[in-house]
Amino acid sequence: MIPAAFEYHTPSTIGEATALLAKLGDDAKVLSGGQSLIPLMKLRLASPAHLVDINGIPGLSGIREADGFLRIGALTRESELEESEVVRSRYPLLHDTSKVIADPLVRNLATVGGNLAHGDPANDHPATMLALGAEIVAVGPKGERRVPIASFFTGPFATSLRPDEILVEIRIPSPPARSGGAYLKLERKVGDFATAAVAAQVTIGANGACEHVGIGLTNVGLTPIKATKAEAALKGKAPDEAAIKRAAELAAEASEPSADLRGSVEYKKDLVRVLTARALRKAVERAGSRR
Amino acid sequence: MLVKLSVNGEKHEANVEPRLLLVHMIREVLRLTGTHIGCDTTHCGACTILVDGQPVKSCTMFAVQAQGKQLMTVEGLEQNGKLHPLQEGFMAEHGLQCGYCTPGMLMTSYAFLKKHPKPSEDDIRWAISGNLCRCTGYVNIVKAVQHAAAAISQGGA
Amino acid sequence: MALRTSPEVGGMGHSIKRKEDPRFIRGKGTYVDDVQLPGMLYLDIVRSPHAHAKIVKIDAAKAMAVPGVLAVITGQDLAKYNLHWMPTLMSDTQMVLPVEKVMYQAQEVAAVLATSRYAAADGAAAVEVQYDPLPVVVDPKKALEPGAPVLRTDKKDKKDNHIWHWEWGDKGATDRAFGEAAVTVKEDIYLPRIHVASIETCGCVAHFDRVNDKLTVWMTTQAPHAIRTVFALVAGHVGLAEHKIRIISPDIGGGFGGKVPVYPGYVIAVAASVLTGKPVKWIEDRMENLQADSFARDYHITAELAAKKDGTLTALRIKTLADHGYTDAAANPSKFPAGLFHVCTGSYDLKAAHVEVDGAYTNKPPGGIAYRCSFRVTEAVHTIERMVDLMAHQLNIDPADFRMKNFVKPEQFPYKSALGWEYDSGNYGGALKKAMDTIGYADLRREQAEKRKRGQLMGIGISSFTEIVGAGPSKHFDILGLKMFDSCEIRVHPTGKAIARFGTKSQGQGHETTYAQILAEELGIPAQDIQVEEGDTDTAPYGLGTYASRSTPVAGAAAAVAARKVRDKARKIAAYLLEVAEDDLVWEPGKFSVKGAPSKSKTIQDIAFAAYTNHPQGMEAGLEAVSYYDPPNLTYPFGSYICVVDIDSGTGEVKVRRFVAIDDCGNIINPMIVQGQVHGGLTMGLAPALYEEISYDEIGNVRGGSFIDYLVPTAVETPKWETGHTVTPSPHHPLGAKGVGESATVGAPAAIANAVVDALWYLGVRHIDIPITPAKVWKLLREKGVTE
């Protein structure tokens, strides 16, 4: 499997990169981790005439908490996320997610930004970021703008990034006390995309009710899905078994999977129900241990 | 495009097409054939090498992306005629059969043990889950990595 | 078996380290893609997107314009030399490149020859082919219905898609037994298409040397000698004579049966090299490997089992439809179109059995190879082990007790099965008992009962398989007329070191080590002092190759016999040197000594030196021998496996919690290697049981044609196998050995499937076809009203 020929560009600043993208238009693709793009190119399902490699641009990598956000540079590798102490201790949902993306070798190159910018509903970060209420920082020739994650995914493999924009950072609001999250993914084997996966994030208030609920669904629709009705059903309620079950049913209703080798529509919808309930239970349990 | 990189401590440069896959540069330009190819879709890990210390699938990287990087392949494990404890471990525990996945397994395990010198069996299984082996059933690969971990902790390398 | 040699000598029973490992752990193996010759050209193949279509036009103009592209080769080009079709191992015919139409998706349509791998790929992408789609036949049942489109229009008299009908056994007696039976069970069992997916794909470097008129082909083949003969027979008319063909099978990155057939790519590469006089490399990629190389299984089985009221099994009746794709390119011995499927009475003392198999053509790739098993033996084992389990559950008898009751008993060996096989030796109850003791069977049954009360799904599955390997006796076994012997040639050098060459070819089994151990056992020469070579037809003696677990049973026996010939001559030399009669000498591994005077002795090394420096007058110098071993019978390895599964009632996931495998492969050459073979075999049993399948949609589009959907298990899915063995030597093999490489692949799927059904039987589940995916289990659970 040999990719078609292309021209290779190595901008050293964001400005250079966005200028190149503006000039080259649809003929260009941004190369970050390459772990989705290069396989597509080898299969010749993608044959961009130009690759704009942003790996040489300084400052696009790193994880830090600042200004009430967890700020993740777009070029941060999944393995960095997996090994990050702050992620492990304060963002269990994100930590869970980082461990089940593709396989350990792929995670050494794959980037958080790429996982989102690819717009693939089967990728794992989109659901997680939906549950966490993240925002995307994009830079284009006209400057920087922030996009709430809920309006980022516009269609299958499509995002609200403009062709001349580069995703530079992901910002996740730092969770208050008594928050917890979990990502549960059913995959046929390591390295597979999810048959279905559910990201759940909750914050429990002093009265024991859910102050905040975020639920994101992976690979059960044409885009990543934010299960808003399920979130609303649980919000303000004590996360007891009945409330969790109700939310899980609503999440299943929100899913729009299609049948494939991984399973039927019915199976996937039911998986969403089962995994949502389990993820919520785990999230609540974790919230309880994080006062 | 001129690519300069270092492999196993030796400097190399070559003029290559941007689309040349790193694995093809290693195997066909530099003639280091210990790194193998087993799939087209970034699943098998037979092509695993280290780039700046990180194990990656060299079939899913262009040679031009390795510009200025330090690479290590299976040929770099043996130092001054002394096998690495992982190589010893794979032989001692029968961690290989046809040998095709072995270089990739070795490179993944090498980087893994640097970060996790005292891994559990489960840790090892997850660590090598990006490398497929069709012959061994993995049990002895796990033992081989444990063997090496023990040897390294006793000052083997 | 007691050890007869020291660890330094390393004969049978020693877990010596492998002699092939030092090169592999350094990355210094030589696999076919590592062969790089000056001026080498590269071949890439254009493949069909359609499962059945007429080729209207192949336009090579754009491809020829790609820099580096030298030629686009089509079926028309090969037809000029009558090389566009080739025979299959089952005497059917297969296209090398099509002239009129394609018969399956991913079939070779044209080949591009170029100066680099990248140029060849660009050229292949630029070839424009115009197709006229034809009706597609995917389902073999529909293929045999009246009015189905006839696929093999190349065969003038062919009016349907039926390839052959084959039956075996006493139909009358079997039908009578079913008529008299108190209990019968019947089940449809489908064993899907799977692929061996060795991590190294197939390929070759063909080099026709115009000066010496000699063709050398480095290729991924498990049977180099047979390939050489096939090449000579197929291409004799274009001037390739067998003495001018050299096949070199270098290090092979896994074979498992997938590297037995001759694929079109090899033939095109050879043709391209002969035509250009340049070396030509063809290496398939993974998708080509999965989509076009020989598949395994695809058996639609209907099985019935009969028993008396007390649970004594009486008869087995099987009807099977074999989907062969568009040609019968199975790798079976000539006389057995369904392989050794009629070993399907398994480990049980059945009085009557009858098997029928029909082969059908469909628009799928050809094959019918083994997937790490002797010819169709997994099909047989899976059927009988599922059926026995079904009957046990039906009668509400514990599946272990039920097996014990119906096993062929140790005193019945040699045992003639209802379908005519003569099982050499066995102790089936011994292996099952050991497996039960190891896993703690009674405790597990108690745990299962307790968990069931709580609604937790746990299953325990048994498989007590009998294999049939080591093909085979020349009376019945041949491939394309070549009898299935195998060979060993030994030369002992003056200083007591030796080289031994074989007609087989290791693909990871460790022949360089185990064959040396056999010779060490027989001659007392340390295994380290014996170089083992295989795979080069210019140097190795003729043999039929490595597949169907035949290396130890056949070539291993040849090694023993050749070594004994060497020993016979050594005895003569020793008698001469010690000035005693031959009968006065006693052999122990490594030396002859005089009876009653053990201090008077000559080592094998002394004798070897004398063979070149001081041999008796009238005797030829040298110390060497060759054996072409024709086995008197097949060998019948067996074992009992017990698997414990937990099932997630929410997701349908099956988790193998424990798996104990007790194997009996007779006497063991290298316990470490045997255990490694079992580990690998078990994993290739797990894979089709839970993960792997290649299927097709209704218009013949392949599903599971890359590692994205062809789910080779990783270390995470694979359980920690627990192994053990019993030893029941083969009475007819010179070493008492039986072969072990495939046992676990044959035996494991049934243990896993039986465990899953065991967990769900109380809900009314009777059978699940493999692979047992979470989606399938979930569907059954919801149908039975189980949910989370």
Short mmCIF file of C-alpha atoms in Angstrom, two decimals, chain C residues 239-385:
data_model
loop_
_atom_site.label_atom_id
_atom_site.label_comp_id
_atom_site.label_asym_id
_atom_site.label_seq_id
_atom_site.Cartn_x
_atom_site.Cartn_y
_atom_site.Cartn_z
CA GLY C 239 11.38 -24.21 -21.71
CA LEU C 240 11.58 -24.44 -17.91
CA ALA C 241 13.04 -27.83 -17.08
CA GLU C 242 13.14 -29.07 -13.51
CA HIS C 243 16.95 -29.11 -13.24
CA LYS C 244 16.95 -25.46 -14.29
CA ILE C 245 14.52 -24.42 -11.56
CA ARG C 246 15.65 -23.68 -8.05
CA ILE C 247 13.11 -22.83 -5.39
CA ILE C 248 14.43 -21.27 -2.23
CA SER C 249 12.10 -20.97 0.70
CA PRO C 250 13.93 -18.53 2.97
CA ASP C 251 12.86 -17.72 6.53
CA ILE C 252 9.09 -17.85 6.52
CA GLY C 253 7.05 -15.51 8.69
CA GLY C 254 4.33 -18.01 9.54
CA GLY C 255 2.59 -20.37 7.14
CA PHE C 256 -0.31 -22.26 8.74
CA GLY C 257 -1.34 -23.69 5.35
CA GLY C 258 -1.58 -20.35 3.57
CA LYS C 259 1.80 -20.81 1.93
CA VAL C 260 1.06 -24.19 0.36
CA PRO C 261 -0.79 -23.07 -2.80
CA VAL C 262 0.68 -21.51 -5.92
CA TYR C 263 -0.83 -18.04 -6.22
CA PRO C 264 -1.11 -16.17 -9.51
CA GLY C 265 1.33 -13.50 -8.30
CA TYR C 266 4.16 -16.04 -8.16
CA VAL C 267 3.47 -17.20 -11.67
CA ILE C 268 3.25 -13.68 -13.07
CA ALA C 269 6.52 -12.73 -11.37
CA VAL C 270 8.22 -15.78 -12.85
CA ALA C 271 6.82 -15.04 -16.30
CA ALA C 272 7.93 -11.41 -15.99
CA SER C 273 11.44 -12.44 -15.02
CA VAL C 274 11.71 -14.99 -17.82
CA LEU C 275 10.54 -12.39 -20.32
CA THR C 276 12.80 -9.57 -19.08
CA GLY C 277 15.77 -11.51 -17.80
CA LYS C 278 15.65 -9.34 -14.69
CA PRO C 279 14.86 -10.24 -11.10
CA VAL C 280 11.23 -9.47 -10.29
CA LYS C 281 9.85 -8.99 -6.80
CA TRP C 282 6.20 -9.42 -5.92
CA ILE C 283 5.09 -8.90 -2.33
CA GLU C 284 1.40 -8.83 -1.65
CA ASP C 285 -0.02 -6.43 0.88
CA ARG C 286 -2.29 -7.46 3.73
CA MET C 287 -5.53 -6.73 1.95
CA GLU C 288 -4.50 -8.79 -1.06
CA ASN C 289 -3.43 -11.51 1.33
CA LEU C 290 -6.79 -11.64 3.11
CA GLN C 291 -8.95 -11.05 0.07
CA ALA C 292 -7.32 -13.22 -2.58
CA ASP C 293 -5.15 -15.89 -0.97
CA SER C 294 -6.62 -19.25 -0.09
CA PHE C 295 -9.27 -19.22 2.58
CA ALA C 296 -9.93 -21.96 5.12
CA ARG C 297 -13.17 -23.77 6.07
CA ASP C 298 -16.53 -22.47 4.72
CA TYR C 299 -18.30 -25.73 5.53
CA HIS C 300 -22.08 -25.81 5.93
CA ILE C 301 -22.60 -28.89 8.05
CA THR C 302 -25.74 -30.70 9.12
CA ALA C 303 -24.93 -33.33 11.71
CA GLU C 304 -27.00 -35.93 13.52
CA LEU C 305 -25.94 -38.06 16.43
CA ALA C 306 -27.74 -41.13 17.76
CA ALA C 307 -27.61 -42.71 21.21
CA LYS C 308 -29.20 -45.42 23.29
CA LYS C 309 -31.34 -44.52 26.27
CA ASP C 310 -28.42 -44.95 28.65
CA GLY C 311 -26.34 -42.47 26.72
CA THR C 312 -24.24 -44.91 24.72
CA LEU C 313 -23.50 -43.27 21.40
CA THR C 314 -24.25 -45.38 18.37
CA ALA C 315 -24.09 -43.49 15.09
CA LEU C 316 -23.19 -40.24 13.34
CA ARG C 317 -24.63 -38.90 10.10
CA ILE C 318 -23.31 -35.79 8.38
CA LYS C 319 -24.20 -33.87 5.25
CA THR C 320 -22.01 -30.98 4.27
CA LEU C 321 -21.94 -28.33 1.63
CA ALA C 322 -18.43 -27.08 0.91
CA ASP C 323 -18.13 -23.60 -0.58
CA HIS C 324 -14.96 -23.64 -2.65
CA GLY C 325 -15.21 -20.29 -4.38
CA TYR C 326 -14.81 -20.23 -8.13
CA THR C 327 -12.42 -23.18 -8.36
CA ASP C 328 -11.50 -26.10 -6.19
CA ALA C 329 -8.05 -25.03 -5.11
CA ALA C 330 -8.14 -26.88 -1.82
CA ALA C 331 -4.89 -28.30 -0.57
CA ASN C 332 -5.91 -31.88 0.06
CA PRO C 333 -4.39 -35.23 -0.82
CA SER C 334 -5.72 -36.19 -4.26
CA LYS C 335 -8.00 -38.99 -3.15
CA PHE C 336 -9.72 -36.93 -0.51
CA PRO C 337 -11.72 -34.00 -1.85
CA ALA C 338 -13.02 -33.31 1.66
CA GLY C 339 -9.65 -33.93 3.23
CA LEU C 340 -9.70 -36.14 6.29
CA PHE C 341 -13.11 -34.88 7.36
CA HIS C 342 -14.12 -38.50 7.91
CA VAL C 343 -12.14 -38.57 11.13
CA CYS C 344 -15.35 -36.99 12.40
CA THR C 345 -16.23 -39.88 14.72
CA GLY C 346 -13.55 -38.32 16.90
CA SER C 347 -12.65 -39.87 20.20
CA TYR C 348 -15.84 -41.90 20.48
CA ASP C 349 -16.61 -45.53 19.94
CA LEU C 350 -19.36 -45.24 17.36
CA LYS C 351 -20.65 -48.31 15.60
CA ALA C 352 -21.77 -46.63 12.41
CA ALA C 353 -21.20 -43.39 10.58
CA HIS C 354 -21.83 -41.89 7.19
CA VAL C 355 -20.56 -38.63 5.72
CA GLU C 356 -21.54 -36.85 2.55
CA VAL C 357 -19.94 -33.71 1.19
CA ASP C 358 -20.82 -31.73 -1.91
CA GLY C 359 -18.58 -29.05 -3.34
CA ALA C 360 -20.01 -25.91 -4.90
CA TYR C 361 -18.65 -23.06 -6.99
CA THR C 362 -19.42 -19.49 -5.92
CA ASN C 363 -18.10 -16.01 -6.76
CA LYS C 364 -15.53 -16.06 -4.01
CA PRO C 365 -11.80 -16.60 -3.93
CA PRO C 366 -10.64 -20.19 -4.09
CA GLY C 367 -8.96 -22.17 -1.38
CA GLY C 368 -9.94 -24.73 1.18
CA ILE C 369 -6.63 -24.82 2.98
CA ALA C 370 -6.13 -25.73 6.54
CA TYR C 371 -5.70 -22.76 8.94
CA ARG C 372 -3.21 -24.59 11.05
CA CYS C 373 -4.88 -27.98 10.90
CA SER C 374 -4.56 -31.21 9.01
CA PHE C 375 -6.90 -31.50 6.05
CA ARG C 376 -10.42 -30.49 7.22
CA VAL C 377 -9.78 -31.92 10.68
CA THR C 378 -11.02 -28.87 12.60
CA GLU C 379 -14.27 -29.18 10.69
CA ALA C 380 -14.52 -32.79 11.86
CA VAL C 381 -13.53 -32.11 15.45
CA HIS C 382 -15.76 -29.10 15.85
CA THR C 383 -18.73 -31.08 14.56
CA ILE C 384 -18.33 -34.13 16.75
CA GLU C 385 -17.42 -32.15 19.85
#
